[in-house]
Amino acid sequence: MRSDDDLARELRPAITRLYLALRRRAPVAELSAAQASALSSLLFHGPQRMGALAEHEGIRMPTATALVDGMIKLGLVQRQPDPDDRRAVIVTLTAKGRAEVESVRRRRDDALADALAQLTDEQRQALAAAGDALVDLQRLLESTPTTTSRTTKETVHP
């Protein structure tokens, strides 16, 4: 059995390249990658305070504020007062923002389904069996603070 380090080195480039291939097949028109990611985060996690959005996206508050300002201008999100803290705001998707994210998700699902149809039955079964583990892995990565890496130096391997 492979070590966790070996498995991580094997999976990370494949997962990264898979994500990039899906982005190329169904780009988000007129949006930066950061904006598209923030919209997806809002759909996945629901309405959230600016600080929570910054944390989910791995960015600082000033960057999150600028990001949200740009998406407000595009009509994709809105700020609402936080009912629990008058000093804070909640960022929510607008109907237009939700429709944009759903449209991109459908196109990416279609692109992935087309590619899956070209795999063997055994390959599709292996991917289906790994699905739950990949979702759990994603949740673990999202819930782990970014400052708790096992190494202090990161070598870039695309």
PDB file of C-alpha atoms in Angstrom:
ATOM      1  CA  MET A   1       0.000   0.000   0.000  1.00  0.00           C
ATOM      2  CA  ARG A   2       1.221   3.494  -0.852  1.00  0.00           C
ATOM      3  CA  SER A   3       2.187   5.896   1.908  1.00  0.00           C
ATOM      4  CA  ASP A   4       0.028   8.987   2.421  1.00  0.00           C
ATOM      5  CA  ASP A   5       2.857  11.133   1.057  1.00  0.00           C
ATOM      6  CA  ASP A   6       3.170   9.005  -2.084  1.00  0.00           C
ATOM      7  CA  LEU A   7      -0.577   9.008  -2.625  1.00  0.00           C
ATOM      8  CA  ALA A   8      -0.722  12.782  -2.139  1.00  0.00           C
ATOM      9  CA  ARG A   9       2.061  13.305  -4.697  1.00  0.00           C
ATOM     10  CA  GLU A  10       0.196  11.072  -7.135  1.00  0.00           C
ATOM     11  CA  LEU A  11      -3.287  12.534  -6.657  1.00  0.00           C
ATOM     12  CA  ARG A  12      -2.570  16.253  -6.392  1.00  0.00           C
ATOM     13  CA  PRO A  13      -1.403  16.841  -9.967  1.00  0.00           C
ATOM     14  CA  ALA A  14      -4.236  14.716 -11.362  1.00  0.00           C
ATOM     15  CA  ILE A  15      -6.858  16.546  -9.296  1.00  0.00           C
ATOM     16  CA  THR A  16      -5.388  19.936 -10.185  1.00  0.00           C
ATOM     17  CA  ARG A  17      -5.197  19.145 -13.901  1.00  0.00           C
ATOM     18  CA  LEU A  18      -8.726  17.712 -13.856  1.00  0.00           C
ATOM     19  CA  TYR A  19     -10.046  20.927 -12.308  1.00  0.00           C
ATOM     20  CA  LEU A  20      -8.168  23.066 -14.829  1.00  0.00           C
ATOM     21  CA  ALA A  21      -9.454  20.958 -17.722  1.00  0.00           C
ATOM     22  CA  LEU A  22     -13.040  21.421 -16.496  1.00  0.00           C
ATOM     23  CA  ARG A  23     -12.496  25.181 -16.178  1.00  0.00           C
ATOM     24  CA  ARG A  24     -11.232  25.321 -19.772  1.00  0.00           C
ATOM     25  CA  ARG A  25     -14.227  23.317 -21.058  1.00  0.00           C
ATOM     26  CA  ALA A  26     -16.747  25.582 -19.308  1.00  0.00           C
ATOM     27  CA  PRO A  27     -15.204  28.952 -18.453  1.00  0.00           C
ATOM     28  CA  VAL A  28     -17.100  31.521 -16.445  1.00  0.00           C
ATOM     29  CA  ALA A  29     -17.625  34.394 -18.858  1.00  0.00           C
ATOM     30  CA  GLU A  30     -16.617  37.839 -17.634  1.00  0.00           C
ATOM     31  CA  LEU A  31     -15.520  36.584 -14.219  1.00  0.00           C
ATOM     32  CA  SER A  32     -12.075  36.150 -12.758  1.00  0.00           C
ATOM     33  CA  ALA A  33     -11.145  32.809 -11.238  1.00  0.00           C
ATOM     34  CA  ALA A  34     -11.389  34.450  -7.791  1.00  0.00           C
ATOM     35  CA  GLN A  35     -14.914  35.702  -8.482  1.00  0.00           C
ATOM     36  CA  ALA A  36     -16.026  32.319  -9.813  1.00  0.00           C
ATOM     37  CA  SER A  37     -14.562  30.601  -6.763  1.00  0.00           C
ATOM     38  CA  ALA A  38     -16.287  33.013  -4.370  1.00  0.00           C
ATOM     39  CA  LEU A  39     -19.632  32.482  -6.124  1.00  0.00           C
ATOM     40  CA  SER A  40     -19.195  28.731  -5.828  1.00  0.00           C
ATOM     41  CA  SER A  41     -18.310  29.114  -2.148  1.00  0.00           C
ATOM     42  CA  LEU A  42     -21.460  31.136  -1.540  1.00  0.00           C
ATOM     43  CA  LEU A  43     -23.560  28.494  -3.258  1.00  0.00           C
ATOM     44  CA  PHE A  44     -21.871  25.638  -1.370  1.00  0.00           C
ATOM     45  CA  HIS A  45     -21.670  27.262   2.086  1.00  0.00           C
ATOM     46  CA  GLY A  46     -24.654  29.601   1.793  1.00  0.00           C
ATOM     47  CA  PRO A  47     -24.823  33.257   2.796  1.00  0.00           C
ATOM     48  CA  GLN A  48     -21.896  34.230   4.982  1.00  0.00           C
ATOM     49  CA  ARG A  49     -20.127  37.078   6.662  1.00  0.00           C
ATOM     50  CA  MET A  50     -17.312  38.720   4.788  1.00  0.00           C
ATOM     51  CA  GLY A  51     -14.766  37.203   7.187  1.00  0.00           C
ATOM     52  CA  ALA A  52     -16.084  33.681   6.593  1.00  0.00           C
ATOM     53  CA  LEU A  53     -15.952  34.212   2.836  1.00  0.00           C
ATOM     54  CA  ALA A  54     -12.358  35.458   3.111  1.00  0.00           C
ATOM     55  CA  GLU A  55     -11.460  32.403   5.178  1.00  0.00           C
ATOM     56  CA  HIS A  56     -13.128  29.958   2.780  1.00  0.00           C
ATOM     57  CA  GLU A  57     -11.344  31.576  -0.139  1.00  0.00           C
ATOM     58  CA  GLY A  58      -7.990  31.834   1.624  1.00  0.00           C
ATOM     59  CA  ILE A  59      -7.774  35.593   1.128  1.00  0.00           C
ATOM     60  CA  ARG A  60      -7.478  38.631   3.391  1.00  0.00           C
ATOM     61  CA  MET A  61     -10.418  40.849   4.279  1.00  0.00           C
ATOM     62  CA  PRO A  62      -9.430  43.780   2.021  1.00  0.00           C
ATOM     63  CA  THR A  63      -9.174  41.373  -0.903  1.00  0.00           C
ATOM     64  CA  ALA A  64     -12.560  39.842  -0.044  1.00  0.00           C
ATOM     65  CA  THR A  65     -14.105  43.307   0.153  1.00  0.00           C
ATOM     66  CA  ALA A  66     -12.760  44.246  -3.288  1.00  0.00           C
ATOM     67  CA  LEU A  67     -13.896  40.885  -4.663  1.00  0.00           C
ATOM     68  CA  VAL A  68     -17.433  41.359  -3.324  1.00  0.00           C
ATOM     69  CA  ASP A  69     -17.552  44.968  -4.555  1.00  0.00           C
ATOM     70  CA  GLY A  70     -16.793  43.770  -8.079  1.00  0.00           C
ATOM     71  CA  MET A  71     -19.443  41.053  -7.916  1.00  0.00           C
ATOM     72  CA  ILE A  72     -22.020  43.550  -6.602  1.00  0.00           C
ATOM     73  CA  LYS A  73     -21.361  45.743  -9.657  1.00  0.00           C
ATOM     74  CA  LEU A  74     -22.076  42.700 -11.838  1.00  0.00           C
ATOM     75  CA  GLY A  75     -25.302  41.993  -9.947  1.00  0.00           C
ATOM     76  CA  LEU A  76     -24.099  38.578  -8.749  1.00  0.00           C
ATOM     77  CA  VAL A  77     -24.099  39.123  -4.972  1.00  0.00           C
ATOM     78  CA  GLN A  78     -25.530  41.512  -2.459  1.00  0.00           C
ATOM     79  CA  ARG A  79     -24.668  42.655   1.030  1.00  0.00           C
ATOM     80  CA  GLN A  80     -27.289  42.482   3.748  1.00  0.00           C
ATOM     81  CA  PRO A  81     -27.033  43.585   7.367  1.00  0.00           C
ATOM     82  CA  ASP A  82     -26.169  40.762   9.759  1.00  0.00           C
ATOM     83  CA  PRO A  83     -29.168  40.434  12.091  1.00  0.00           C
ATOM     84  CA  ASP A  84     -26.832  39.286  14.901  1.00  0.00           C
ATOM     85  CA  ASP A  85     -24.273  42.091  14.577  1.00  0.00           C
ATOM     86  CA  ARG A  86     -25.153  45.498  13.152  1.00  0.00           C
ATOM     87  CA  ARG A  87     -21.475  46.161  12.360  1.00  0.00           C
ATOM     88  CA  ALA A  88     -21.217  43.128  10.069  1.00  0.00           C
ATOM     89  CA  VAL A  89     -22.748  42.237   6.708  1.00  0.00           C
ATOM     90  CA  ILE A  90     -23.825  38.972   5.161  1.00  0.00           C
ATOM     91  CA  VAL A  91     -22.917  38.308   1.529  1.00  0.00           C
ATOM     92  CA  THR A  92     -25.552  36.411  -0.447  1.00  0.00           C
ATOM     93  CA  LEU A  93     -25.960  35.309  -4.025  1.00  0.00           C
ATOM     94  CA  THR A  94     -28.506  37.146  -6.127  1.00  0.00           C
ATOM     95  CA  ALA A  95     -30.773  35.224  -8.481  1.00  0.00           C
ATOM     96  CA  LYS A  96     -28.408  36.215 -11.307  1.00  0.00           C
ATOM     97  CA  GLY A  97     -25.379  34.954  -9.341  1.00  0.00           C
ATOM     98  CA  ARG A  98     -27.080  31.652  -8.539  1.00  0.00           C
ATOM     99  CA  ALA A  99     -28.089  31.199 -12.189  1.00  0.00           C
ATOM    100  CA  GLU A 100     -24.505  31.889 -13.327  1.00  0.00           C
ATOM    101  CA  VAL A 101     -23.039  29.296 -10.941  1.00  0.00           C
ATOM    102  CA  GLU A 102     -25.685  26.711 -11.849  1.00  0.00           C
ATOM    103  CA  SER A 103     -25.093  27.275 -15.567  1.00  0.00           C
ATOM    104  CA  VAL A 104     -21.364  26.719 -15.200  1.00  0.00           C
ATOM    105  CA  ARG A 105     -21.944  23.636 -13.039  1.00  0.00           C
ATOM    106  CA  ARG A 106     -24.260  22.135 -15.661  1.00  0.00           C
ATOM    107  CA  ARG A 107     -21.739  22.732 -18.452  1.00  0.00           C
ATOM    108  CA  ARG A 108     -18.922  21.247 -16.378  1.00  0.00           C
ATOM    109  CA  ASP A 109     -21.082  18.262 -15.411  1.00  0.00           C
ATOM    110  CA  ASP A 110     -21.859  17.710 -19.102  1.00  0.00           C
ATOM    111  CA  ALA A 111     -18.172  17.934 -20.052  1.00  0.00           C
ATOM    112  CA  LEU A 112     -17.257  15.465 -17.307  1.00  0.00           C
ATOM    113  CA  ALA A 113     -20.077  13.097 -18.263  1.00  0.00           C
ATOM    114  CA  ASP A 114     -18.894  13.130 -21.891  1.00  0.00           C
ATOM    115  CA  ALA A 115     -15.369  12.218 -20.770  1.00  0.00           C
ATOM    116  CA  LEU A 116     -16.611   9.539 -18.355  1.00  0.00           C
ATOM    117  CA  ALA A 117     -18.563   7.912 -21.185  1.00  0.00           C
ATOM    118  CA  GLN A 118     -15.236   7.266 -22.930  1.00  0.00           C
ATOM    119  CA  LEU A 119     -13.778   5.313 -19.990  1.00  0.00           C
ATOM    120  CA  THR A 120     -14.137   1.594 -19.468  1.00  0.00           C
ATOM    121  CA  ASP A 121     -16.779   0.216 -17.124  1.00  0.00           C
ATOM    122  CA  GLU A 122     -14.016  -0.715 -14.674  1.00  0.00           C
ATOM    123  CA  GLN A 123     -12.597   2.816 -14.703  1.00  0.00           C
ATOM    124  CA  ARG A 124     -16.044   4.342 -14.093  1.00  0.00           C
ATOM    125  CA  GLN A 125     -16.653   1.881 -11.235  1.00  0.00           C
ATOM    126  CA  ALA A 126     -13.306   2.807  -9.666  1.00  0.00           C
ATOM    127  CA  LEU A 127     -14.179   6.499  -9.867  1.00  0.00           C
ATOM    128  CA  ALA A 128     -17.634   5.875  -8.426  1.00  0.00           C
ATOM    129  CA  ALA A 129     -16.092   3.955  -5.529  1.00  0.00           C
ATOM    130  CA  ALA A 130     -13.677   6.843  -4.870  1.00  0.00           C
ATOM    131  CA  GLY A 131     -16.381   9.523  -4.969  1.00  0.00           C
ATOM    132  CA  ASP A 132     -17.275   9.517  -1.270  1.00  0.00           C
ATOM    133  CA  ALA A 133     -13.604   9.517  -0.257  1.00  0.00           C
ATOM    134  CA  LEU A 134     -12.890  12.484  -2.549  1.00  0.00           C
ATOM    135  CA  VAL A 135     -15.789  14.448  -1.033  1.00  0.00           C
ATOM    136  CA  ASP A 136     -14.495  13.658   2.462  1.00  0.00           C
ATOM    137  CA  LEU A 137     -10.985  14.701   1.389  1.00  0.00           C
ATOM    138  CA  GLN A 138     -12.323  17.999   0.049  1.00  0.00           C
ATOM    139  CA  ARG A 139     -14.150  18.700   3.309  1.00  0.00           C
ATOM    140  CA  LEU A 140     -11.028  17.931   5.329  1.00  0.00           C
ATOM    141  CA  LEU A 141      -8.934  20.262   3.190  1.00  0.00           C
ATOM    142  CA  GLU A 142     -11.523  23.036   3.484  1.00  0.00           C
ATOM    143  CA  SER A 143     -11.816  22.674   7.261  1.00  0.00           C
ATOM    144  CA  THR A 144      -8.060  22.632   7.933  1.00  0.00           C
ATOM    145  CA  PRO A 145      -6.493  26.040   8.578  1.00  0.00           C
ATOM    146  CA  THR A 146      -4.014  26.922   5.864  1.00  0.00           C
ATOM    147  CA  THR A 147      -1.253  27.562   8.403  1.00  0.00           C
ATOM    148  CA  THR A 148      -1.054  23.933   9.512  1.00  0.00           C
ATOM    149  CA  SER A 149       1.045  22.504   6.718  1.00  0.00           C
ATOM    150  CA  ARG A 150       3.415  19.647   7.478  1.00  0.00           C
ATOM    151  CA  THR A 151       6.276  21.374   5.733  1.00  0.00           C
ATOM    152  CA  THR A 152       7.527  24.923   5.898  1.00  0.00           C
ATOM    153  CA  LYS A 153       8.835  25.033   2.342  1.00  0.00           C
ATOM    154  CA  GLU A 154       6.580  24.219  -0.546  1.00  0.00           C
ATOM    155  CA  THR A 155       7.992  23.075  -3.822  1.00  0.00           C
ATOM    156  CA  VAL A 156       5.819  23.901  -6.788  1.00  0.00           C
ATOM    157  CA  HIS A 157       5.014  20.855  -8.943  1.00  0.00           C
ATOM    158  CA  PRO A 158       2.334  21.649 -11.525  1.00  0.00           C
TER     159      PRO A 158
END
